[in-house]
Short mmCIF file of C-alpha atoms and ligand atoms in Angstrom, two decimals:
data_model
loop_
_atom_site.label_atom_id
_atom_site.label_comp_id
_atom_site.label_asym_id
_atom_site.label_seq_id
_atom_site.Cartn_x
_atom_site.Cartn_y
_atom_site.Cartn_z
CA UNK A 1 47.77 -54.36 5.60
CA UNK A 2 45.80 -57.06 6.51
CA UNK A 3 43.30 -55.58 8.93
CA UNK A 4 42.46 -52.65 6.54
CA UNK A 5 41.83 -54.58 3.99
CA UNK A 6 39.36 -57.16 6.11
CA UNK A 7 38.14 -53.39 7.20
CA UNK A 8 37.16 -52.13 4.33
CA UNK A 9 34.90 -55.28 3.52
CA UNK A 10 33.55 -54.45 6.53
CA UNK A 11 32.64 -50.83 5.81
CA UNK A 12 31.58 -52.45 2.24
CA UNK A 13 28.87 -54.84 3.65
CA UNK A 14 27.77 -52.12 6.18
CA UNK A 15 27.41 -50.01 2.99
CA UNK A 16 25.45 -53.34 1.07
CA UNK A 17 23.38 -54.08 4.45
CA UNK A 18 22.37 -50.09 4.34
CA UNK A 19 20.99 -50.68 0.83
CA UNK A 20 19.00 -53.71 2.02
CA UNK A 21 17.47 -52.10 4.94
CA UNK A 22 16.75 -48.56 3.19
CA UNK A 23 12.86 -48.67 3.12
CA UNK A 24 13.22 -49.42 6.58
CA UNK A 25 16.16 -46.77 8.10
CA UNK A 26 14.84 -43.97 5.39
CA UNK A 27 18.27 -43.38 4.23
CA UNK A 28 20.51 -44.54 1.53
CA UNK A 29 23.83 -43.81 2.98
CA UNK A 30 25.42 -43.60 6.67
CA UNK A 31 26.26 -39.74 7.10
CA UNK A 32 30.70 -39.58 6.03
CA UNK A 33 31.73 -39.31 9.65
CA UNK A 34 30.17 -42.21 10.91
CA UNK A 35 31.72 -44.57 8.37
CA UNK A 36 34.77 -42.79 9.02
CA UNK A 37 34.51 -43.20 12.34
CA UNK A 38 34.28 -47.23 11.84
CA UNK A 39 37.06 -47.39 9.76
CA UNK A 40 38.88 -45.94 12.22
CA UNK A 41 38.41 -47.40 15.28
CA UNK A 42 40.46 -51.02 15.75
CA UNK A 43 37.61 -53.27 16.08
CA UNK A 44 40.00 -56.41 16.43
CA UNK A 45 41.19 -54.90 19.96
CA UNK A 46 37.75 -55.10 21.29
CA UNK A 47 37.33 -58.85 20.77
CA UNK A 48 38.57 -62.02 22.50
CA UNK A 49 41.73 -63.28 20.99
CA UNK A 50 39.59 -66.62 19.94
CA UNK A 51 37.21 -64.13 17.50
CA UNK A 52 40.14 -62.21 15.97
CA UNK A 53 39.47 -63.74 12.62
CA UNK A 54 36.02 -62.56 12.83
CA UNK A 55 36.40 -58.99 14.21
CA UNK A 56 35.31 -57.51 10.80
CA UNK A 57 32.68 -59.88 9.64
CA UNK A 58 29.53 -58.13 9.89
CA UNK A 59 28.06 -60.16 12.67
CA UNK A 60 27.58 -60.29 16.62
CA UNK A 61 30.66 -61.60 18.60
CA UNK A 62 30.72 -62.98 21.83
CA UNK A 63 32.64 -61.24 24.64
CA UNK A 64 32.41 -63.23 27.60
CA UNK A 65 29.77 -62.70 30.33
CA UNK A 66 27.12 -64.36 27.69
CA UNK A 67 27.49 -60.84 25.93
CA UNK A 68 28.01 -60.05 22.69
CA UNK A 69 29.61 -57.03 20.50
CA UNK A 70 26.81 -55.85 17.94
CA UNK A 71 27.48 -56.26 14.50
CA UNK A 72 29.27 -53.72 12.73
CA UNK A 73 25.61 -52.34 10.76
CA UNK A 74 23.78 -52.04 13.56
CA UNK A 75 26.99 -50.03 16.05
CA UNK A 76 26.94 -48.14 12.21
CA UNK A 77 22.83 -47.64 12.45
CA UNK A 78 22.55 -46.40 15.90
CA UNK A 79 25.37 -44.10 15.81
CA UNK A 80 24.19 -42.35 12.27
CA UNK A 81 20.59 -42.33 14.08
CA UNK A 82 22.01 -40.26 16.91
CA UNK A 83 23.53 -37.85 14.97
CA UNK A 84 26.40 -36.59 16.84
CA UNK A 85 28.02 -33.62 16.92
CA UNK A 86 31.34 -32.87 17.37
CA UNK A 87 30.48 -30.85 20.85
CA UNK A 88 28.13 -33.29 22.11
CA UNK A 89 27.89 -35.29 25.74
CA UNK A 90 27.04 -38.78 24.89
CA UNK A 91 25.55 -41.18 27.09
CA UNK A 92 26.07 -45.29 26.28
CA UNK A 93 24.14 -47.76 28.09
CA UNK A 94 25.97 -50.99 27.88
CA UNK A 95 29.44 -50.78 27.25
CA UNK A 96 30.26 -54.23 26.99
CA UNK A 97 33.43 -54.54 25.26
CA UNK A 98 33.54 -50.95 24.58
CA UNK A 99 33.69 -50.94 21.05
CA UNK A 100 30.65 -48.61 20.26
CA UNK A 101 32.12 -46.27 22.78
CA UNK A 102 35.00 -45.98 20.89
CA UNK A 103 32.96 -45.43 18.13
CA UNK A 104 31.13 -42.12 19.40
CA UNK A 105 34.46 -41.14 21.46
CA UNK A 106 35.87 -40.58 17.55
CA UNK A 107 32.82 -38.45 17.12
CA UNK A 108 32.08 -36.52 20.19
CA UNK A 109 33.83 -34.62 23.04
CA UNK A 110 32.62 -36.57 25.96
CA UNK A 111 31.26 -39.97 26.14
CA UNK A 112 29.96 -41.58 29.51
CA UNK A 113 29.21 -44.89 29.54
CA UNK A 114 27.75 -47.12 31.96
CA UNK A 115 27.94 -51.42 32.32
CA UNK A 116 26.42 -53.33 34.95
CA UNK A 117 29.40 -56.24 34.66
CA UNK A 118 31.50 -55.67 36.93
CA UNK A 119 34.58 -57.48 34.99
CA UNK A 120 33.74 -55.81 31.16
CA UNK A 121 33.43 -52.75 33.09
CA UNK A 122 36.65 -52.62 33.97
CA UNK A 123 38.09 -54.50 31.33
CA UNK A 124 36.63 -52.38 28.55
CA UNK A 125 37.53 -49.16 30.93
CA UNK A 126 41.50 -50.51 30.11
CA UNK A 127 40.97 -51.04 26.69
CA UNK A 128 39.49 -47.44 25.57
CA UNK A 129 42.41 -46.03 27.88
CA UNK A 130 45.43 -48.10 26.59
CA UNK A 131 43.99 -47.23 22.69
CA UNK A 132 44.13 -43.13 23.73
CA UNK A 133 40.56 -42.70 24.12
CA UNK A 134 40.98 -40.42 26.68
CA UNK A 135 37.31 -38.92 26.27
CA UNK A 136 35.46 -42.12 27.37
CA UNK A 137 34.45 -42.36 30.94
CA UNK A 138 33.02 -45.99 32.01
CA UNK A 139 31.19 -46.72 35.57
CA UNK A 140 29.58 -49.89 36.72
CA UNK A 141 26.22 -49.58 37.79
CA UNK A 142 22.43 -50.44 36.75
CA UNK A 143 22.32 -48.05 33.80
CA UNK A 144 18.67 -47.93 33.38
CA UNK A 145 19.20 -45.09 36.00
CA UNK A 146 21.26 -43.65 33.55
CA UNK A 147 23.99 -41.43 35.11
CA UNK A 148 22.20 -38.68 36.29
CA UNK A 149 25.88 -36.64 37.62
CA UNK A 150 26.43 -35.76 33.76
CA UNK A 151 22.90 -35.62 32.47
CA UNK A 152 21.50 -33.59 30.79
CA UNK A 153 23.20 -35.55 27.59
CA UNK A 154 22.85 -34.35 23.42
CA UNK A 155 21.86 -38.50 22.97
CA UNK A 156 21.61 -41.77 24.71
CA UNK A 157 22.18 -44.83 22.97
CA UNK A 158 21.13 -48.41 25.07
CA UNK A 159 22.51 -51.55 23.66
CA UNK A 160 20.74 -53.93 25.17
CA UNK A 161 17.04 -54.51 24.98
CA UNK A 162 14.32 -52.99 27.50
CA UNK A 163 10.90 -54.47 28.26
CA UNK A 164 9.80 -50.28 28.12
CA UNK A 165 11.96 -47.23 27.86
CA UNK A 166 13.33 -46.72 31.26
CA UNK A 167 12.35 -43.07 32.20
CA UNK A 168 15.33 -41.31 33.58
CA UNK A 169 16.96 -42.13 30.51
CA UNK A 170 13.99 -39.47 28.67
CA UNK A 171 15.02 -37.27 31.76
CA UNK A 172 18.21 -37.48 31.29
CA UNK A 173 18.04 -36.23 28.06
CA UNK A 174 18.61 -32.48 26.44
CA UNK A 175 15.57 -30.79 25.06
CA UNK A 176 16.14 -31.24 20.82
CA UNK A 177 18.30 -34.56 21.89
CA UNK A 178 17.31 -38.30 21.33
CA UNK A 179 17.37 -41.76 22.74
CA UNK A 180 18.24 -44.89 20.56
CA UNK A 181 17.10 -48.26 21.82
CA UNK A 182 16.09 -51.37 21.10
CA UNK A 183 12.59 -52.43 22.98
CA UNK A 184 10.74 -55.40 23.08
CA UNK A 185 10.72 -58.80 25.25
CA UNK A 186 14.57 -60.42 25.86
CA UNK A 187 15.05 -63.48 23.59
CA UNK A 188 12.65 -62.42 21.15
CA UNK A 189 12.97 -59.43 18.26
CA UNK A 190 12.96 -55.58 19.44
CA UNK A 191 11.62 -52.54 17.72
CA UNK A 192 14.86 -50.02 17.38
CA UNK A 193 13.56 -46.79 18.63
CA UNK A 194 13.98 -43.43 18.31
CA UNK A 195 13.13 -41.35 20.97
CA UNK A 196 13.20 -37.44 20.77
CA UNK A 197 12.82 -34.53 23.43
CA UNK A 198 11.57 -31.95 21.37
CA UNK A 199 12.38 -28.02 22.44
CA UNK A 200 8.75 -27.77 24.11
CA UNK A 201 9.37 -30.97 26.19
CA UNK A 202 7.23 -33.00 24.14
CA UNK A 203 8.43 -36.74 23.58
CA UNK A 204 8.04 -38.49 20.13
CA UNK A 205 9.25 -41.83 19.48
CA UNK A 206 9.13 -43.91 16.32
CA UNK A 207 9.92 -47.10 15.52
CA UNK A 208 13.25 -48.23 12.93
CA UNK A 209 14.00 -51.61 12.59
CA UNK A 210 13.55 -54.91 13.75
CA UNK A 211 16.63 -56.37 16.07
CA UNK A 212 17.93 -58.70 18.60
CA UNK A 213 19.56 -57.65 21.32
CA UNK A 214 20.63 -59.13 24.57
CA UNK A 215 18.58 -58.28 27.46
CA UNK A 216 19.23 -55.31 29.86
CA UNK A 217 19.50 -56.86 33.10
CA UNK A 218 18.47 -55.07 36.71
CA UNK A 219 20.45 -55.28 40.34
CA UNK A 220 18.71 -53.97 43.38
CA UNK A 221 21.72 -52.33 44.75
CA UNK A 222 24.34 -50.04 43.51
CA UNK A 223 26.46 -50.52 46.39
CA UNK A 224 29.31 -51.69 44.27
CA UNK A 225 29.74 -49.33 42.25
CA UNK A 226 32.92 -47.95 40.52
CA UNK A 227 34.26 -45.80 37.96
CA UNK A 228 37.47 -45.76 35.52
N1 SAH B 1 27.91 -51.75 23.27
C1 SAH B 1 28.61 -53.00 23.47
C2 SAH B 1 27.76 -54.24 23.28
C3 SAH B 1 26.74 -54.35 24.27
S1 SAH B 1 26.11 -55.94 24.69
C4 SAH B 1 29.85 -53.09 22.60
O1 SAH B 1 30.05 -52.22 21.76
O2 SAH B 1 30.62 -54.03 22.80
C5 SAH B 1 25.05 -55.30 25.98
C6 SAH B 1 25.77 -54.91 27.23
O3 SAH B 1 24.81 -54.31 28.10
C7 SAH B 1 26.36 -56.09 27.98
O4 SAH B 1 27.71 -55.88 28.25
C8 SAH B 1 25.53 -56.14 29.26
O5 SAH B 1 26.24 -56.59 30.39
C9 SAH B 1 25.12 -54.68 29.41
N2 SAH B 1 23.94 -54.44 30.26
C10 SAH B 1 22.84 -55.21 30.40
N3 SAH B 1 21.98 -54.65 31.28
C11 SAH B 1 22.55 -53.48 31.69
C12 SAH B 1 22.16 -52.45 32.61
N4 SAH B 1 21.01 -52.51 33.27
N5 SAH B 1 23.00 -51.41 32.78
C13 SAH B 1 24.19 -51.34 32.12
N6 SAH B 1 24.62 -52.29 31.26
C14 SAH B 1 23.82 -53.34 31.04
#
């Protein structure tokens, strides 16, 4: 009773933070299935125990690791500028706790999605599994190399800031599919991007908001890697 009502704020200020930002997105409204797709998924499972109280204020919450879950508008803003379908192979970069996994897992049919923590990893691996989502696959590994065994992908989405768009990721993609990421230096603002792979091969990007996202980090090796 509780959590849907602290839920339903939460879809209310997404829904009051979309109005704010509307010159900026070009859109008034989140499509239907993307706000029902946050009002589904339990976003108090994919914080600590110490945030609980927080999970549906529309702000950033730590996770451990010196990570953070986004806040609620921006998991909402990515995912409606992606536009998934329900067929669609979806590729995350930085799964962190998971949550905006989950998100596109309610969406999609497949969603891969790659963390180079060892520890959330595996920990947000358990979490989508023990809450049934069955269609989320998560490996550890340097995702700016995207995961090239399940490419090509109908969208990317990177949640965690690039100095440059990291080109296997435009590889990676489908022809008519797109790439949403934040770029710009770590610890300052980023440009959210959209980046699109048109049927001719072309690439357009253009730019949608200002944000701030943690940095996406780089390891030389990917000798450790595993998969859940
Ligand atoms: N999408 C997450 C929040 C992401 S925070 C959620 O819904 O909870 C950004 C995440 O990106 C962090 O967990 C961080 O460890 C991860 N990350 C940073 N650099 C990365 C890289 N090169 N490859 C994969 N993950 C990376």
């Amino acid at each position: 009773m509780f959590a849907n009502s602290v839920q339903s704020d939460m879809l209310r200020d997404i829904e009051r933070e979309v109005a704010y930002t509307r010159h900026e997105i070009g859109r008034d409204a989140f499509a239907p299935r993307v706000m029902a797709a946050m009002a589904a998924v339990p976003r108090e499972q994919f914080v600590p125990e110490s945030g609980r109280h927080l999970a549906f204020a529309n702000g950033p919450l730590a996770i451990g690791h010196g990570q953070t879950i986004s806040q609620p508008y921006i998991v909402a803003l990515m995912t409606d500028l992606l536009a998934p379908r329900p067929q669609d192979s979806i590729l995350e970069i930085g799964t962190g706790s998971g949550y905006q996994a989950a998100v596109l897992a309610e969406l999609v049919r497949q969603v891969h999605s790659v963390e180079i923590i060892a520890a959330l990893a595996t920990a947000a691996g358990q979490r989508l599994a023990r809450l049934g989502y069955d269609n989320v696959s998560v490996r550890h590994a340097d995702g700016f190399h995207g995961w090239p065994e399940h490419a090509p992908y109908d969208g990317i989405v990177v949640t965690a800031a690039a100095p440059q768009v990291p080109p296997p990721l435009v590889e990676q993609l489908k022809p008519g599919a797109r790439l949403v990421i934040p770029v710009g230096m770590p610890g300052g603002v980023q440009e959210l991007k959209v980046v699109e792979k048109h049927a001719d091969g072309s690439i357009t990007s253009r730019n949608i908001l200002l944000v701030a996202f943690v940095p996406l980090t780089r390891t030389a090796t990917g000798s450790d890697r595993q998969e859940t």
